[in-house]
CSV table of C-alpha atoms in Angstrom, one decimal:
chain,number,residue,atom,x,y,z
V,28,UNK,CA,15.3,162.2,-23.3
V,29,UNK,CA,16.4,165.6,-22.3
V,30,UNK,CA,15.2,168.8,-23.9
V,31,UNK,CA,17.7,171.4,-24.8
V,32,UNK,CA,18.1,174.2,-22.3
V,33,UNK,CA,16.6,176.8,-24.7
V,34,UNK,CA,13.5,174.6,-25.3
V,35,UNK,CA,13.0,174.0,-21.6
V,36,UNK,CA,13.2,177.8,-21.1
V,37,UNK,CA,10.6,178.4,-23.8
V,38,UNK,CA,8.2,175.8,-22.3
V,39,UNK,CA,8.6,177.4,-18.9
V,40,UNK,CA,7.9,180.9,-20.2
V,41,UNK,CA,4.9,179.6,-22.1
V,42,UNK,CA,3.6,177.9,-18.9
V,43,UNK,CA,4.2,181.1,-16.9
V,44,UNK,CA,2.5,183.2,-19.6
V,45,UNK,CA,-0.6,180.8,-19.6
V,46,UNK,CA,-0.8,181.1,-15.8
V,47,UNK,CA,-0.5,184.9,-16.0
V,48,UNK,CA,-3.2,185.0,-18.7
V,49,UNK,CA,-5.5,182.8,-16.6
V,50,UNK,CA,-5.3,185.1,-13.5
V,51,UNK,CA,-5.6,188.2,-15.6
V,52,UNK,CA,-8.7,186.7,-17.2
V,53,UNK,CA,-10.2,185.7,-13.8
V,54,UNK,CA,-9.5,189.2,-12.5
V,55,UNK,CA,-11.2,190.8,-15.5
V,56,UNK,CA,-14.3,188.6,-15.2
V,57,UNK,CA,-14.6,189.1,-11.5
V,58,UNK,CA,-14.1,192.9,-11.6
V,59,UNK,CA,-15.0,194.4,-14.9
V,60,UNK,CA,-17.6,191.9,-16.1
V,61,UNK,CA,-19.2,191.1,-12.8
V,62,UNK,CA,-19.4,194.8,-11.9
V,63,UNK,CA,-20.4,196.2,-15.3
V,64,UNK,CA,-23.6,197.5,-13.7
V,65,UNK,CA,-23.2,199.8,-10.7
V,66,UNK,CA,-25.2,199.2,-7.5
V,67,UNK,CA,-28.8,200.2,-8.1
V,68,UNK,CA,-29.7,203.7,-7.1
V,69,UNK,CA,-33.2,205.0,-8.1
V,70,UNK,CA,-33.1,207.3,-11.1
V,71,UNK,CA,-36.4,208.8,-10.0
V,72,UNK,CA,-36.9,211.3,-7.1
V,73,UNK,CA,-37.6,210.5,-3.5
V,74,UNK,CA,-41.0,211.8,-2.4
V,75,UNK,CA,-42.9,212.7,0.7
V,76,UNK,CA,-44.9,209.6,1.7
V,77,UNK,CA,-47.1,211.2,4.4
V,78,UNK,CA,-50.1,211.8,2.1
V,79,UNK,CA,-50.2,208.1,1.4
V,80,UNK,CA,-49.9,206.6,4.9
V,81,UNK,CA,-52.3,209.2,6.3
V,82,UNK,CA,-55.1,207.6,4.2
V,83,UNK,CA,-57.3,205.0,6.0
V,84,UNK,CA,-57.0,202.6,3.1
V,85,UNK,CA,-54.5,202.2,0.3
V,86,UNK,CA,-55.2,201.4,-3.3
V,87,UNK,CA,-53.1,199.6,-6.0
V,88,UNK,CA,-51.5,202.9,-7.0
V,89,UNK,CA,-50.5,203.7,-3.5
V,90,UNK,CA,-48.9,200.3,-3.1
V,91,UNK,CA,-47.0,200.7,-6.4
V,92,UNK,CA,-45.7,204.1,-5.2
V,93,UNK,CA,-44.5,202.7,-1.9
V,94,UNK,CA,-42.9,199.8,-3.7
V,95,UNK,CA,-40.9,202.1,-5.9
V,96,UNK,CA,-40.0,204.4,-3.0
V,97,UNK,CA,-39.1,201.7,-0.4
V,98,UNK,CA,-38.9,198.3,-2.0
V,99,UNK,CA,-41.6,197.1,0.3
V,100,UNK,CA,-44.4,194.9,-1.1
V,101,UNK,CA,-48.0,195.1,0.1
V,102,UNK,CA,-47.7,192.6,2.9
V,103,UNK,CA,-44.7,194.4,4.4
V,104,UNK,CA,-46.4,197.8,4.1
V,105,UNK,CA,-49.6,196.5,5.8
V,106,UNK,CA,-47.7,195.0,8.6
V,107,UNK,CA,-45.7,198.2,9.3
V,108,UNK,CA,-48.8,200.4,9.0
V,109,UNK,CA,-50.6,198.2,11.5
V,110,UNK,CA,-47.7,198.8,13.9
V,111,UNK,CA,-48.6,202.4,14.4
V,112,UNK,CA,-46.1,205.3,14.5
V,113,UNK,CA,-43.1,203.0,15.0
V,114,UNK,CA,-44.1,201.2,11.7
V,115,UNK,CA,-44.3,204.5,9.8
V,116,UNK,CA,-40.9,205.5,11.2
V,117,UNK,CA,-39.6,202.1,9.9
V,118,UNK,CA,-41.0,202.8,6.4
V,119,UNK,CA,-39.2,206.2,6.4
V,120,UNK,CA,-35.9,204.5,7.5
V,121,UNK,CA,-36.3,201.9,4.7
V,122,UNK,CA,-37.0,204.7,2.2
V,123,UNK,CA,-34.0,206.7,3.2
V,124,UNK,CA,-31.7,203.6,2.9
V,125,UNK,CA,-33.3,202.7,-0.4
V,126,UNK,CA,-32.2,206.1,-1.9
V,127,UNK,CA,-28.8,206.3,-0.1
V,128,UNK,CA,-25.8,206.0,-2.4
V,129,UNK,CA,-23.5,203.1,-1.5
V,130,UNK,CA,-20.4,201.4,-2.9
V,131,UNK,CA,-19.6,197.7,-2.7
V,132,UNK,CA,-16.6,195.7,-1.5
V,133,UNK,CA,-16.0,192.6,-3.6
V,134,UNK,CA,-14.7,190.0,-1.1
V,135,UNK,CA,-13.5,186.5,-1.8
V,136,UNK,CA,-15.7,183.5,-0.8
V,137,UNK,CA,-13.8,180.8,-2.6
V,138,UNK,CA,-10.4,182.3,-3.6
V,139,UNK,CA,-10.6,184.4,-6.7
V,140,UNK,CA,-13.2,182.2,-8.3
V,141,UNK,CA,-16.2,183.0,-6.1
V,142,UNK,CA,-16.7,186.4,-4.6
V,143,UNK,CA,-19.5,188.3,-2.8
V,144,UNK,CA,-20.3,192.0,-2.9
V,145,UNK,CA,-20.8,193.7,0.5
V,146,UNK,CA,-22.1,197.1,1.3
V,147,UNK,CA,-20.0,200.2,2.1
V,148,UNK,CA,-20.6,203.9,2.2
V,149,UNK,CA,-18.8,206.0,-0.4
V,150,UNK,CA,-16.1,206.8,2.2
V,151,UNK,CA,-15.5,203.0,2.7
V,152,UNK,CA,-17.3,202.4,6.0
V,153,UNK,CA,-19.0,199.0,6.3
V,154,UNK,CA,-22.8,199.2,6.5
V,155,UNK,CA,-25.8,197.0,6.6
V,156,UNK,CA,-28.8,196.9,4.3
V,157,UNK,CA,-32.2,197.9,5.6
V,158,UNK,CA,-33.7,195.4,8.1
V,159,UNK,CA,-36.0,192.7,6.9
V,160,UNK,CA,-39.4,194.3,7.5
V,161,UNK,CA,-41.8,191.3,7.3
V,162,UNK,CA,-39.9,188.1,7.4
V,163,UNK,CA,-41.9,184.8,8.1
V,164,UNK,CA,-41.1,181.1,8.2
V,165,UNK,CA,-41.2,179.7,4.7
V,166,UNK,CA,-40.0,182.9,3.0
V,167,UNK,CA,-37.2,182.8,0.5
V,168,UNK,CA,-34.2,185.0,0.6
V,169,UNK,CA,-32.3,185.7,-2.6
V,170,UNK,CA,-29.3,187.9,-3.5
V,171,UNK,CA,-27.4,188.5,-6.7
V,172,UNK,CA,-24.3,189.6,-4.8
V,173,UNK,CA,-22.5,186.3,-5.3
V,174,UNK,CA,-20.6,185.8,-8.6
V,175,UNK,CA,-18.3,183.3,-10.1
V,176,UNK,CA,-16.0,184.2,-13.1
V,177,UNK,CA,-18.2,187.1,-14.0
V,178,UNK,CA,-21.5,185.3,-13.7
V,179,UNK,CA,-23.9,186.7,-11.0
V,180,UNK,CA,-25.6,183.4,-10.1
V,181,UNK,CA,-26.4,184.8,-6.6
V,182,UNK,CA,-27.4,182.9,-3.5
V,183,UNK,CA,-30.6,181.6,-1.9
V,184,UNK,CA,-31.9,180.6,1.5
V,185,UNK,CA,-35.1,179.3,3.1
V,186,UNK,CA,-36.3,181.0,6.2
V,187,UNK,CA,-37.0,178.6,9.1
V,188,UNK,CA,-37.9,180.8,11.9
V,189,UNK,CA,-38.1,184.4,12.9
V,190,UNK,CA,-37.3,186.2,16.2
V,191,UNK,CA,-36.6,189.7,17.5
V,192,UNK,CA,-32.9,189.0,17.0
V,193,UNK,CA,-33.4,187.9,13.3
V,194,UNK,CA,-34.1,184.3,12.8
V,195,UNK,CA,-32.5,181.4,10.9
V,196,UNK,CA,-32.2,180.2,7.4
V,197,UNK,CA,-31.3,176.8,5.8
V,198,UNK,CA,-28.6,177.3,3.1
V,199,UNK,CA,-26.2,175.4,0.9
V,200,UNK,CA,-23.3,177.8,0.8
V,201,UNK,CA,-20.1,176.4,-0.8
V,202,UNK,CA,-18.6,173.4,-2.6
V,203,UNK,CA,-17.1,171.0,0.0
V,204,UNK,CA,-19.6,171.9,2.7
V,205,UNK,CA,-23.0,170.6,3.8
V,206,UNK,CA,-26.2,172.6,3.9
V,207,UNK,CA,-26.6,174.2,7.3
V,208,UNK,CA,-28.8,176.4,9.4
V,209,UNK,CA,-27.5,180.0,9.5
V,210,UNK,CA,-28.4,183.4,11.1
V,211,UNK,CA,-30.6,185.6,8.8
V,212,UNK,CA,-28.6,188.7,9.9
V,213,UNK,CA,-25.8,187.9,7.4
V,214,UNK,CA,-28.2,188.7,4.6
V,215,UNK,CA,-28.0,192.3,5.5
V,216,UNK,CA,-24.3,192.4,4.6
V,217,UNK,CA,-25.1,191.8,0.9
V,218,UNK,CA,-25.3,194.6,-1.6
V,219,UNK,CA,-28.8,193.5,-2.6
V,220,UNK,CA,-31.5,191.1,-1.4
V,221,UNK,CA,-35.0,190.0,-2.4
V,222,UNK,CA,-37.6,188.5,0.0
V,223,UNK,CA,-40.2,186.3,-1.7
V,224,UNK,CA,-43.2,184.5,-0.3
V,225,UNK,CA,-45.4,181.8,-1.8
V,226,UNK,CA,-48.7,183.4,-2.8
V,227,UNK,CA,-50.6,180.3,-1.4
V,228,UNK,CA,-48.7,180.2,1.9
V,229,UNK,CA,-50.7,179.2,4.9
V,230,UNK,CA,-49.7,178.7,8.6
V,231,UNK,CA,-50.1,174.9,8.1
V,232,UNK,CA,-47.8,174.9,5.1
V,233,UNK,CA,-45.3,177.1,6.8
V,234,UNK,CA,-44.9,174.6,9.6
V,235,UNK,CA,-44.8,171.5,7.3
V,236,UNK,CA,-42.4,173.1,4.9
V,237,UNK,CA,-39.9,174.2,7.5
V,238,UNK,CA,-40.1,170.9,9.4
V,239,UNK,CA,-39.5,169.0,6.2
V,240,UNK,CA,-36.5,171.2,5.3
V,241,UNK,CA,-34.8,170.8,8.7
V,242,UNK,CA,-35.3,167.0,8.7
V,243,UNK,CA,-34.4,166.1,5.1
V,244,UNK,CA,-32.4,169.0,3.6
V,245,UNK,CA,-30.1,170.0,6.5
V,246,UNK,CA,-26.6,168.5,6.4
V,247,UNK,CA,-26.9,167.5,2.7
V,248,UNK,CA,-23.6,167.7,0.7
V,249,UNK,CA,-23.2,170.6,-1.7
V,250,UNK,CA,-23.5,169.5,-5.4
V,251,UNK,CA,-23.3,172.1,-8.1
V,252,UNK,CA,-25.1,170.0,-10.7
V,253,UNK,CA,-28.1,169.1,-8.5
V,254,UNK,CA,-31.0,168.2,-10.7
V,255,UNK,CA,-29.0,168.5,-13.9
V,256,UNK,CA,-28.3,164.7,-14.3
V,257,UNK,CA,-30.8,161.9,-13.8
V,258,UNK,CA,-34.1,162.7,-12.1
V,259,UNK,CA,-34.6,166.4,-11.3
V,260,UNK,CA,-36.1,165.2,-8.0
V,261,UNK,CA,-34.1,162.1,-6.9
V,262,UNK,CA,-35.9,159.9,-4.5
V,263,UNK,CA,-33.0,158.3,-2.8
V,264,UNK,CA,-31.0,159.8,0.1
V,265,UNK,CA,-27.7,160.0,-1.9
V,266,UNK,CA,-28.3,163.4,-3.5
V,267,UNK,CA,-26.8,166.8,-3.1
V,268,UNK,CA,-28.0,170.4,-3.2
V,269,UNK,CA,-26.9,173.8,-4.3
V,270,UNK,CA,-28.6,176.9,-2.8
V,271,UNK,CA,-31.4,177.4,-5.3
V,272,UNK,CA,-32.0,173.7,-5.7
V,273,UNK,CA,-32.4,173.3,-1.9
V,274,UNK,CA,-35.2,175.9,-1.9
V,275,UNK,CA,-36.8,174.4,-5.0
V,276,UNK,CA,-36.7,170.9,-3.6
V,277,UNK,CA,-38.4,171.9,-0.4
V,278,UNK,CA,-41.3,173.5,-2.2
V,279,UNK,CA,-41.7,170.9,-4.9
V,280,UNK,CA,-42.2,168.3,-2.2
V,281,UNK,CA,-45.5,170.1,-1.4
V,282,UNK,CA,-46.5,170.5,-5.1
V,283,UNK,CA,-45.1,173.9,-5.9
V,284,UNK,CA,-42.6,174.1,-8.8
V,285,UNK,CA,-40.8,177.4,-8.4
V,286,UNK,CA,-38.5,176.9,-11.4
V,287,UNK,CA,-39.9,179.6,-13.6
V,288,UNK,CA,-38.2,178.4,-16.8
V,289,UNK,CA,-38.7,174.7,-16.3
V,290,UNK,CA,-35.1,173.8,-17.1
V,291,UNK,CA,-32.9,171.2,-15.6
V,292,UNK,CA,-30.8,173.6,-13.5
V,293,UNK,CA,-32.5,175.7,-10.9
V,294,UNK,CA,-31.0,179.2,-10.5
V,295,UNK,CA,-31.6,182.2,-8.3
V,296,UNK,CA,-33.0,184.0,-11.3
V,297,UNK,CA,-35.5,181.1,-11.9
V,298,UNK,CA,-36.8,181.5,-8.3
V,299,UNK,CA,-36.8,185.3,-8.5
V,300,UNK,CA,-39.2,185.3,-11.4
V,301,UNK,CA,-41.5,182.5,-10.4
V,302,UNK,CA,-45.2,183.5,-10.8
V,303,UNK,CA,-46.0,181.5,-7.7
V,304,UNK,CA,-44.1,184.0,-5.5
V,305,UNK,CA,-44.8,187.5,-4.4
V,306,UNK,CA,-42.3,190.2,-3.5
V,307,UNK,CA,-42.2,191.1,0.2
V,308,UNK,CA,-39.2,193.3,0.1
V,309,UNK,CA,-36.4,194.3,-2.3
V,310,UNK,CA,-33.2,196.2,-1.8
V,311,UNK,CA,-30.3,197.1,-4.1
V,312,UNK,CA,-32.3,195.9,-7.2
V,313,UNK,CA,-34.6,197.8,-9.5
V,314,UNK,CA,-38.1,197.2,-8.2
V,315,UNK,CA,-39.5,198.0,-11.7
V,316,UNK,CA,-38.2,194.6,-12.8
V,317,UNK,CA,-40.7,193.0,-10.4
V,318,UNK,CA,-43.6,195.4,-10.8
C-alpha cells in the first residue's frame, strides 16, 4: 500500500520536526539547565591569613576560617603547615586560586548526551584547578562537572597511589568501556573537585583497600544500573560498575557503607555527603555545604 505524496510529505515533516525538537531539548538541558548555577565564587571577602598560620597551634575556628578561604580541610592544612615556608606559600596559592574568577568550557564526553565542564579564565585560556594538596592512597575524588541531559551526576574515582608527578586513580568512565587506572592529573581539568577521606582510615586499610580494588575492580565493564537490580552487592564475577558504585563497592567490602541515603543507586552526591568521610580539599564548590 502506497501513501499519497502529500501524506508522505507530512510524515517526513513530522519526523524532521520531532528530531529537531529532540536536539533543541537536549541543547536546552545541557546548556541552560545544567548551567543554571554559575561556577562557585566566594561571596565573602578574601582575608590575610598570616595571623592564623603564625600561631603555634590552630583551634576549630582557625580551621573553619582556612576551610572557607582555601577549601583545605584540617589534614591538608596540617600537612602544609608542617612543610614550613613552602607549605605556607602553597596555602596562599590555593587561596588565590579559590577566589579567582573563572569560566567553564562545556565539552562533549559522549556526544551531546554527556558533557564535562573544564576550567578557563574569563579570556578563554585553558587553566587547571589548584593542585591536590594532601592526596593519599584510599582517598576519594569527586566532581560535579559531568552532566547528562541537564543532570549533574558527576564523576568519582578511587586514589590508588600518589607520587610527585601526581599518582593514579581507578575509575569507571563511560558506557562501553571497562574500569581502568588513570592519572590523577586529569582531575585538575574539571571545574570543581572534592577530595574525601575515610575518617577511620589506617595505613593497613589503605594497602588492603587499594590492593583489592586493583585486583577485583579493575577492567570491570561499565554498567549504569549497578546495584539497582538484584543484590546491591553481587557476589559473582559477572557484574558491572559505574563510577560511584565502584568506589562504594571497594569500601563496603571492608565494612564501610558510604551510600549516605541507603538507596539502591549509589551516586556522587551520596558519597559526597557520607558521614563516614571527611573533606580533605574542595574547589569550585561552596565549602559551607560541607562545613
